[in-house]
Coordinates of C-alpha atoms and ligand atoms in Angstrom, one line a residue:
M19 CA 132.9 108.6 115.7
S20 CA 129.4 107.6 116.2
S21 CA 127.4 106.7 113.2
T22 CA 125.0 109.6 112.3
F23 CA 122.3 107.6 111.3
P24 CA 119.1 107.3 113.8
A25 CA 118.2 104.4 115.7
I26 CA 115.6 102.1 114.1
E27 CA 111.9 102.2 115.4
A28 CA 111.0 99.0 116.4
D29 CA 108.0 97.5 114.2
T30 CA 105.0 98.4 116.2
E31 CA 102.9 95.1 115.5
T32 CA 105.9 92.4 116.2
A33 CA 107.8 94.2 118.8
T34 CA 107.9 93.8 122.7
A35 CA 105.2 96.3 123.9
L36 CA 106.7 97.4 127.7
P37 CA 104.7 99.1 130.0
W38 CA 105.6 102.3 129.2
R39 CA 105.0 105.8 131.1
N40 CA 106.8 108.8 130.3
G41 CA 106.0 111.2 133.3
F42 CA 109.8 113.4 132.6
A43 CA 108.9 113.7 129.0
Q44 CA 105.3 114.6 129.6
L45 CA 107.1 118.2 131.8
G46 CA 107.4 119.5 128.6
P47 CA 110.2 121.3 126.3
S48 CA 112.0 123.2 129.2
F49 CA 112.8 120.1 130.7
S50 CA 114.0 118.1 127.9
T51 CA 114.7 117.1 124.7
R52 CA 113.6 114.3 122.5
L53 CA 116.2 112.2 120.7
Q54 CA 116.9 109.4 119.3
P55 CA 119.6 107.6 120.5
T56 CA 122.9 107.2 118.2
P57 CA 123.3 103.4 116.9
V58 CA 126.9 102.0 117.6
G59 CA 128.3 98.9 115.3
T60 CA 127.3 95.6 116.0
P61 CA 126.7 95.3 119.4
Y62 CA 127.3 92.2 121.9
W63 CA 126.5 91.6 125.5
V64 CA 129.1 92.1 128.0
G65 CA 127.3 91.2 131.0
R66 CA 123.7 91.4 132.3
S67 CA 122.0 91.4 136.1
D68 CA 119.5 88.9 136.4
A69 CA 118.3 89.7 139.5
L70 CA 117.6 93.1 138.5
V71 CA 115.7 91.6 134.8
G72 CA 114.0 90.0 138.0
E73 CA 113.3 92.8 139.4
L74 CA 111.8 95.0 136.4
G75 CA 109.5 92.0 135.8
L76 CA 110.3 92.3 132.0
P77 CA 108.6 89.5 129.9
A78 CA 109.8 86.3 130.2
G79 CA 113.1 85.4 128.1
W80 CA 112.6 89.1 126.7
I81 CA 116.1 90.0 127.9
D82 CA 117.9 87.1 125.6
S83 CA 116.1 88.5 122.6
A84 CA 117.7 90.1 119.3
E85 CA 115.5 92.8 120.6
A86 CA 116.6 93.5 123.9
L87 CA 120.5 93.6 122.4
A88 CA 118.8 96.6 120.1
A89 CA 116.9 98.0 122.5
L90 CA 119.6 98.8 125.1
A91 CA 122.7 99.7 122.4
G92 CA 120.3 102.2 121.5
N93 CA 119.9 100.6 118.4
A94 CA 116.4 100.4 118.3
V95 CA 113.8 102.4 119.9
L96 CA 110.5 100.1 121.3
P97 CA 107.3 101.0 121.0
G98 CA 105.8 103.5 123.6
S99 CA 109.6 104.7 124.7
E100 CA 110.0 108.6 123.8
P101 CA 113.8 108.9 124.4
L102 CA 114.9 112.3 125.7
A103 CA 118.0 114.3 127.1
S104 CA 117.2 116.1 130.5
V105 CA 119.2 119.0 130.8
Y106 CA 120.7 120.1 133.8
S107 CA 123.7 122.3 135.7
G108 CA 125.8 122.4 138.3
H109 CA 128.4 123.3 140.3
Q110 CA 131.5 121.4 139.7
F111 CA 134.6 120.9 142.2
G112 CA 132.7 124.6 144.1
V113 CA 132.9 126.5 140.9
W114 CA 128.9 127.7 139.0
A115 CA 129.7 125.6 135.9
G116 CA 126.2 126.3 133.9
Q117 CA 124.6 123.8 131.7
L118 CA 125.9 120.7 131.8
G119 CA 123.8 117.4 131.0
D120 CA 122.7 115.1 129.8
G121 CA 125.7 115.3 127.2
R122 CA 125.5 111.2 127.0
A123 CA 122.8 109.9 128.5
I124 CA 119.2 109.0 127.5
L125 CA 116.4 108.5 128.8
L126 CA 114.2 105.6 126.9
G127 CA 111.1 106.5 129.6
E128 CA 109.4 104.8 132.6
I129 CA 108.3 101.1 132.6
D130 CA 105.9 100.0 135.1
T131 CA 107.7 97.6 137.5
P132 CA 106.2 95.4 140.7
H133 CA 108.8 97.3 142.6
G134 CA 107.1 100.9 141.3
A135 CA 107.9 103.1 138.0
R136 CA 111.6 102.6 137.0
E137 CA 113.5 105.3 134.8
L138 CA 115.0 103.0 131.8
Q139 CA 118.6 105.6 130.8
L140 CA 120.9 104.7 128.2
K141 CA 124.2 105.5 128.9
G142 CA 127.0 106.3 126.0
A143 CA 124.4 106.2 123.4
G144 CA 125.8 109.1 121.7
R145 CA 125.4 113.0 121.5
T146 CA 122.9 115.4 123.1
P147 CA 122.4 118.9 122.4
Y148 CA 123.8 118.8 126.1
S149 CA 127.2 117.4 124.6
R150 CA 129.4 120.7 124.7
G151 CA 131.5 119.4 122.1
G152 CA 131.8 115.5 123.8
D153 CA 131.2 112.5 122.0
G154 CA 128.4 111.1 123.6
R155 CA 129.9 107.8 124.4
A156 CA 131.5 105.9 127.7
V157 CA 134.0 103.6 126.9
L158 CA 133.8 99.9 127.8
R159 CA 136.5 100.5 130.7
S160 CA 133.7 103.1 132.6
S161 CA 130.8 101.1 131.6
I162 CA 132.0 98.0 133.6
R163 CA 133.2 100.0 136.8
E164 CA 129.6 101.5 136.9
F165 CA 127.9 98.5 135.7
L166 CA 129.6 96.4 138.7
C167 CA 129.2 98.9 141.5
S168 CA 125.6 99.9 140.9
E169 CA 125.2 96.0 141.5
A170 CA 127.6 96.3 143.9
M171 CA 126.5 99.0 145.9
H172 CA 122.8 97.2 145.8
G173 CA 124.3 93.9 147.3
L174 CA 125.5 96.6 150.5
G175 CA 122.1 97.8 150.7
I176 CA 123.1 100.9 150.1
P177 CA 120.5 103.4 147.7
T178 CA 121.7 103.7 144.6
T179 CA 121.0 103.9 140.7
R180 CA 120.4 100.1 139.2
A181 CA 122.6 99.1 136.3
L182 CA 120.6 96.3 133.8
A183 CA 123.0 95.6 131.6
I184 CA 126.6 96.6 129.4
V185 CA 126.5 96.4 125.8
G186 CA 129.5 96.4 124.1
S187 CA 130.7 97.3 120.8
D188 CA 134.1 98.0 118.7
Q189 CA 133.4 101.0 117.6
P190 CA 136.6 103.0 118.5
V191 CA 136.1 106.0 121.2
R192 CA 138.9 108.3 121.7
R193 CA 140.7 109.3 124.8
E194 CA 143.9 109.6 126.2
T195 CA 144.1 106.4 123.6
I196 CA 141.5 104.7 121.3
E197 CA 139.7 102.7 123.6
T198 CA 136.4 100.9 122.8
A199 CA 132.7 102.3 123.1
A200 CA 129.4 100.5 125.1
V201 CA 126.3 101.0 126.8
V202 CA 124.9 100.7 130.2
A203 CA 121.7 100.2 130.9
R204 CA 120.4 102.3 134.3
T205 CA 117.9 102.4 136.3
A206 CA 116.2 104.4 139.0
P207 CA 112.7 105.7 140.4
S208 CA 114.3 109.2 139.2
F209 CA 117.5 110.3 137.6
V210 CA 116.8 114.0 138.8
R211 CA 119.8 115.8 140.1
F212 CA 120.4 118.7 142.3
G213 CA 121.6 120.3 139.1
H214 CA 118.2 120.4 137.4
F215 CA 116.8 122.6 140.3
E216 CA 120.0 124.6 139.6
H217 CA 119.2 124.7 135.8
F218 CA 115.8 127.1 136.2
A219 CA 117.2 128.6 139.3
H220 CA 120.5 130.6 137.8
S221 CA 118.9 131.7 135.0
A222 CA 119.1 135.1 133.3
T223 CA 114.9 135.2 133.4
D224 CA 113.3 134.3 135.9
R225 CA 112.0 130.4 135.5
T226 CA 110.6 130.4 138.5
A227 CA 107.1 128.5 137.2
E228 CA 109.6 125.8 135.6
L229 CA 111.5 125.1 139.1
K230 CA 107.8 124.9 140.5
T231 CA 106.8 122.5 137.5
L232 CA 110.0 120.2 138.5
A233 CA 109.9 120.5 142.2
D234 CA 105.7 119.7 142.0
E235 CA 106.7 116.8 140.3
V236 CA 109.2 115.1 142.5
I237 CA 107.2 116.1 145.4
D238 CA 104.0 114.4 144.7
R239 CA 105.9 111.4 142.4
H240 CA 108.9 110.8 145.5
Y241 CA 108.0 112.8 148.5
P242 CA 103.9 112.8 149.1
E243 CA 104.4 113.0 152.5
C244 CA 105.8 116.6 152.0
R245 CA 102.5 117.4 151.2
T246 CA 100.8 117.0 154.6
S247 CA 103.7 117.4 156.7
E248 CA 102.9 120.4 158.8
R249 CA 106.4 120.8 159.7
F250 CA 108.1 124.7 158.8
G251 CA 104.3 125.6 158.8
G252 CA 102.9 123.7 156.1
N253 CA 105.7 124.7 153.3
A254 CA 105.7 122.0 151.1
Y255 CA 109.5 122.9 149.6
A256 CA 111.1 123.1 153.0
A257 CA 109.6 119.9 153.7
F258 CA 111.1 118.7 150.7
L259 CA 114.4 119.7 151.1
D260 CA 114.5 118.8 154.9
A261 CA 113.4 114.5 153.2
V262 CA 116.4 115.4 151.2
S263 CA 119.1 116.6 153.5
E264 CA 117.5 113.6 155.5
R265 CA 118.3 110.7 153.1
T266 CA 121.6 112.3 151.5
A267 CA 122.9 112.3 155.2
K268 CA 121.9 109.0 155.3
L269 CA 123.4 107.8 152.2
L270 CA 126.8 110.2 153.4
A271 CA 126.6 107.6 156.9
Q272 CA 126.6 104.4 154.5
W273 CA 129.0 105.4 152.2
Q274 CA 131.9 106.4 155.2
A275 CA 131.0 103.0 157.0
V276 CA 131.7 101.0 153.7
G277 CA 134.5 102.9 152.8
F278 CA 133.2 104.3 149.5
C279 CA 134.9 107.5 147.8
H280 CA 132.7 108.6 145.3
G281 CA 135.4 110.8 144.1
V282 CA 133.7 113.9 141.7
M283 CA 130.8 115.3 144.0
N284 CA 129.2 117.7 142.0
T285 CA 126.0 119.0 142.7
D286 CA 125.0 117.2 139.4
N287 CA 126.4 114.0 140.5
M288 CA 123.6 114.5 143.2
S289 CA 120.1 112.3 143.1
I290 CA 117.5 114.0 144.7
L291 CA 116.1 110.8 145.8
G292 CA 119.8 110.1 147.6
L293 CA 121.2 107.4 145.7
T294 CA 124.7 106.8 145.0
I295 CA 124.6 108.1 140.7
D296 CA 127.3 108.6 137.9
Y297 CA 129.8 106.5 139.0
G298 CA 132.9 107.6 137.7
P299 CA 136.7 107.7 139.5
F300 CA 135.2 106.0 142.5
Q301 CA 137.0 103.9 145.0
F302 CA 136.7 101.8 147.5
L303 CA 139.0 102.3 150.6
D304 CA 142.2 99.8 150.7
G305 CA 144.5 100.5 153.4
F306 CA 142.8 103.4 155.5
D307 CA 143.4 106.6 154.5
P308 CA 140.7 109.4 156.4
A309 CA 142.1 112.2 153.8
H310 CA 142.3 109.5 150.8
I311 CA 141.4 110.8 147.3
C312 CA 140.3 108.1 144.7
N313 CA 140.1 110.8 142.0
H314 CA 143.6 111.6 140.0
S315 CA 142.0 114.9 138.5
D316 CA 141.0 115.7 141.9
T317 CA 144.3 117.4 142.8
A318 CA 143.1 119.8 145.7
G319 CA 141.7 116.8 147.5
R320 CA 138.0 118.8 147.3
Y321 CA 136.9 115.2 147.6
A322 CA 139.0 113.4 149.9
F323 CA 137.4 110.7 151.3
N324 CA 136.7 112.4 154.3
Q325 CA 135.5 115.5 152.9
Q326 CA 132.3 113.8 151.6
P327 CA 130.6 114.1 154.6
N328 CA 130.6 118.2 154.5
V329 CA 131.0 118.5 150.3
A330 CA 127.5 116.6 151.0
Y331 CA 126.2 119.8 153.2
W332 CA 127.5 122.0 150.8
N333 CA 125.7 120.3 147.6
L334 CA 122.5 120.4 149.8
H335 CA 123.3 124.2 150.0
A336 CA 123.1 124.7 146.9
L337 CA 120.0 123.2 146.1
A338 CA 118.5 125.3 149.2
Q339 CA 119.8 128.2 147.0
A340 CA 118.3 126.6 143.9
L341 CA 114.6 126.3 145.8
L342 CA 114.6 129.5 147.9
P343 CA 112.3 130.9 145.6
L344 CA 109.6 128.6 146.3
I345 CA 110.4 127.8 150.2
G346 CA 110.4 132.1 149.9
D347 CA 111.6 132.0 153.4
Q348 CA 116.3 132.1 154.0
E349 CA 115.0 131.3 157.1
L350 CA 113.3 128.1 156.5
A351 CA 115.2 127.1 154.2
V352 CA 118.1 126.8 156.9
A353 CA 116.2 125.3 159.6
A354 CA 115.4 122.8 156.5
L355 CA 118.8 122.4 156.2
A356 CA 120.1 121.8 159.7
S357 CA 118.4 118.2 159.6
Y358 CA 121.5 117.0 158.0
K359 CA 124.1 118.3 161.1
T360 CA 121.8 116.3 163.3
V361 CA 121.1 112.7 161.0
F362 CA 124.8 112.4 159.3
P363 CA 126.0 112.2 162.9
E364 CA 123.4 109.7 164.4
A365 CA 123.7 107.7 161.3
Y366 CA 127.0 107.7 160.8
D367 CA 127.2 106.4 164.5
A368 CA 124.5 103.8 164.4
R369 CA 126.4 102.8 161.1
M370 CA 129.9 102.4 163.1
R371 CA 128.3 100.8 166.4
E372 CA 126.6 98.1 163.7
K373 CA 130.0 97.3 161.6
L374 CA 131.4 96.8 166.0
G375 CA 128.8 94.3 166.9
L376 CA 127.0 96.8 169.3
G377 CA 123.3 96.6 169.4
G378 CA 122.0 99.9 170.8
S379 CA 123.8 102.8 172.3
A380 CA 125.9 103.5 175.6
A381 CA 128.5 106.2 176.8
G382 CA 131.9 105.2 175.4
D383 CA 130.8 104.0 172.1
R384 CA 131.9 107.5 170.2
Q385 CA 135.0 106.8 172.0
L386 CA 135.5 103.1 170.8
I387 CA 135.3 104.0 167.5
D388 CA 137.5 106.8 167.1
D389 CA 140.2 105.2 169.1
A390 CA 139.8 102.1 166.4
L391 CA 139.9 104.8 163.3
R392 CA 142.5 106.1 164.6
L393 CA 145.1 103.1 164.8
L394 CA 143.7 102.0 161.7
A395 CA 144.9 105.4 160.3
A396 CA 148.5 104.6 161.8
E397 CA 148.9 101.7 160.0
R398 CA 147.3 101.9 156.7
T399 CA 145.5 98.9 158.3
D400 CA 142.7 97.6 155.4
W401 CA 139.5 98.7 155.7
T402 CA 137.3 96.0 154.3
I403 CA 139.9 93.5 155.9
F404 CA 140.0 94.9 159.3
W405 CA 136.1 94.8 159.4
R406 CA 135.4 91.1 158.2
R407 CA 138.3 89.7 160.7
L408 CA 136.7 91.7 163.4
S409 CA 133.4 90.3 162.4
D410 CA 134.7 86.6 162.4
C411 CA 136.4 87.7 165.8
G412 CA 132.9 88.4 167.3
E413 CA 131.6 84.5 166.0
T414 CA 135.1 82.4 166.8
G415 CA 136.6 84.8 169.8
D416 CA 139.9 84.5 168.0
T417 CA 141.5 88.1 168.3
A418 CA 144.8 86.5 166.1
P419 CA 143.6 87.3 162.6
V420 CA 143.2 90.9 163.8
R421 CA 146.2 91.7 165.3
D422 CA 147.8 90.1 162.7
L423 CA 147.0 93.6 160.5
F424 CA 149.1 95.6 163.0
I425 CA 152.5 96.0 163.2
D426 CA 152.0 97.9 166.5
R427 CA 150.4 95.1 168.7
A428 CA 150.3 97.7 171.8
G429 CA 147.3 99.9 170.4
I430 CA 145.2 96.7 169.0
D431 CA 145.9 94.4 172.1
A432 CA 144.5 97.8 174.6
W433 CA 142.2 98.1 172.3
L434 CA 140.6 94.7 171.9
P435 CA 139.6 93.9 175.5
R436 CA 137.7 97.3 175.8
W437 CA 135.8 96.4 172.3
L438 CA 135.1 92.8 173.9
A439 CA 133.9 94.3 177.3
A440 CA 131.4 96.6 175.8
R441 CA 129.9 93.6 172.6
N442 CA 129.3 91.3 176.3
A443 CA 127.4 94.1 177.8
R444 CA 125.1 94.8 175.8
A445 CA 122.0 92.7 175.5
A446 CA 122.1 92.9 171.1
M447 CA 124.5 91.4 169.6
F448 CA 124.1 92.5 166.0
P449 CA 125.0 90.3 163.6
M450 CA 128.8 91.7 162.1
R451 CA 129.5 89.5 159.5
R452 CA 125.9 91.3 158.1
V453 CA 127.0 94.4 157.9
N454 CA 130.7 94.0 157.4
P455 CA 131.3 92.9 153.6
K456 CA 133.4 90.2 152.7
F457 CA 133.4 91.6 148.9
V458 CA 134.1 95.1 147.1
L459 CA 134.8 96.4 143.9
R460 CA 138.3 97.5 144.9
N461 CA 139.9 99.2 142.2
H462 CA 142.5 96.0 141.2
L463 CA 139.4 93.7 141.0
G464 CA 138.1 96.1 138.7
Q465 CA 141.2 96.6 136.8
Q466 CA 141.0 93.2 136.2
T467 CA 137.8 92.5 134.8
I468 CA 138.4 95.2 132.8
E469 CA 141.9 94.0 131.4
M470 CA 139.8 90.4 130.6
A471 CA 136.9 92.1 129.1
Q472 CA 139.4 94.0 126.6
R473 CA 140.4 90.4 125.5
K474 CA 137.1 89.6 124.9
D475 CA 136.6 87.4 127.5
F476 CA 133.1 88.3 129.8
S477 CA 133.3 85.8 132.2
G478 CA 135.1 88.5 135.0
V479 CA 132.3 90.5 135.1
E480 CA 130.1 87.8 135.8
T481 CA 132.3 86.2 138.8
L482 CA 132.5 89.2 140.0
L483 CA 129.0 90.3 139.8
N484 CA 128.2 86.9 141.2
L485 CA 130.0 87.7 144.8
L486 CA 129.9 91.7 144.5
E487 CA 125.3 91.0 144.2
T488 CA 126.0 88.7 147.4
P489 CA 129.3 90.3 149.6
F490 CA 128.0 89.3 152.7
D491 CA 128.6 85.9 152.1
E492 CA 132.1 83.8 152.7
H493 CA 131.8 82.4 148.6
A494 CA 133.9 79.1 149.4
G495 CA 136.4 79.3 146.9
H496 CA 137.0 82.7 146.0
E497 CA 139.1 84.3 148.7
T498 CA 141.4 85.6 146.2
Y499 CA 138.9 88.1 145.3
A500 CA 138.7 89.1 149.5
G501 CA 142.6 89.1 149.6
F502 CA 144.9 92.1 150.0
P503 CA 145.2 94.3 146.8
P504 CA 148.6 93.7 145.1
D505 CA 150.9 96.1 144.9
W506 CA 150.5 97.6 141.8
A507 CA 147.0 98.9 143.0
S508 CA 148.2 101.8 144.1
T509 CA 149.6 102.6 141.1
I510 CA 146.0 102.5 139.2
E511 CA 144.8 106.6 138.2
I512 CA 141.3 106.6 137.7
S513 CA 140.7 110.2 136.5
C514 CA 137.1 111.7 135.0
S515 CA 138.4 110.5 131.5
S516 CA 135.5 107.7 131.5
Ligands
LIG617 P1 130.2 113.7 135.1 O1 131.7 114.6 135.7 O2 131.3 112.7 134.5 O3 129.0 113.7 135.6 O4 130.1 114.2 133.5 C1 129.4 116.0 133.5 C2 128.7 115.8 132.1 O5 129.9 115.6 131.6 C3 127.1 115.3 132.3 O6 126.1 116.0 131.8 C4 127.9 114.2 130.5 O7 126.9 113.9 130.4 C5 128.9 114.9 130.3 N1 129.8 114.2 129.4 C6 130.6 113.5 130.0 N2 131.4 112.7 129.0 C7 130.7 112.8 128.0 C8 131.1 112.3 126.6 N3 132.1 112.0 125.9 N4 129.8 113.0 125.6 C9 129.3 114.0 125.8 N5 129.0 114.3 127.3 C10 129.9 114.1 128.5
LIG618 MG1 127.6 112.9 135.5

């Protein structure tokens, strides 16, 4: 179990003063509980993103200090930081689940960076009033997956929360077996979820005032254009819903194009900024199965790969329902949601055309895309390898490596000339290797890295991070990381247990 000792307040005379602001804390006690992280036993570094260290503009050398290790483990609180756990509710697997979190994420506050303010949160830093019987911890296994995937998504150009570091500890944590604890330090402009709004809207008492405070804060900080928008009759809350719908649609188009399954798209795991958030049982597709289910706990397939765009829309309805007291007009709320239905297909087609190397759009593109997907689905062709080989073919003209992926050659032989003709007919050819990654965080790569780390060999985390940060580059000598998954990959079971 977690230690019950409070984190040490770092000495204000000697400790590093990061440029803290604590916007969320200032919203008041309805939104969060001030508390301290619970220290872990003897922390050690497991991995960190030096790219993010640079982007955050942290003091030179600070990240190498014992103080940084203690602070990112939750064992010391830096001066100016006002740690808190925020409260949210949500729908899980389509059912209202009431109050959910934050059960194990502690917000240290917000720091000013050269790229704007960033919240800094420790996931797995101990119990909170919202832990609901959980231990407030995260295990090394799931922390490595979250750390690597956050940075991988960023490398792919997909909006995401970022991960600064993982700190490990030999402190035991009980899941199906006894594992060890880890803390992920993650950053985002805001960690507010759809579920934060639902929390105040689904209350037995009228909490519209708090709902409004939260919406005003998020709009003023992150969607200021909604204040001056003349759409929706100048209704800023409808404009806000419309903007969130649009960002979510664009995010889902990127997930589908890269073959990312989130695995647990509950409304509490939906970012109000349209970021990928909460990496649990996620998976990048190996062979293309449109209905692939990556979450072992999702027996009904609610969050299957091809359901994701519809689920996002369902989740936006839940957000709309929560915002209705502020929007004040059901028809306006419905109109604000409508952008999803136009933006998603447009964004998805645009992403898929890029994957095919087709600049602009032309009649017949949709058919070309659909036919490619049918061929891939029929043979469960590897998603990432197909697109990368097609990119190579786009450069060299050699179709053999693409054809070799199919047993049924007739299908691909009929499709390839159509694709080449479409490509040659365009003035603009999109550089395919810049959109079709060579490296994605496949389950088996994560698993191998986790098993090494469980033996205290953290070199795999660094190697994989380097590849995933620049996944479109060739990285000569690292071909095995870009190869087909081994047979055992299909036996990996990833559940919500983390
Ligand atoms: P998830 O499905 O992982 O997004 O988690 C749903 C909620 O359960 C979140 O609010 C988490 O903070 C909380 N939770 C998950 N695991 C734990 C844990 N070990 N201890 C406390 N809370 C947890
Ligand atoms: Mg979550």
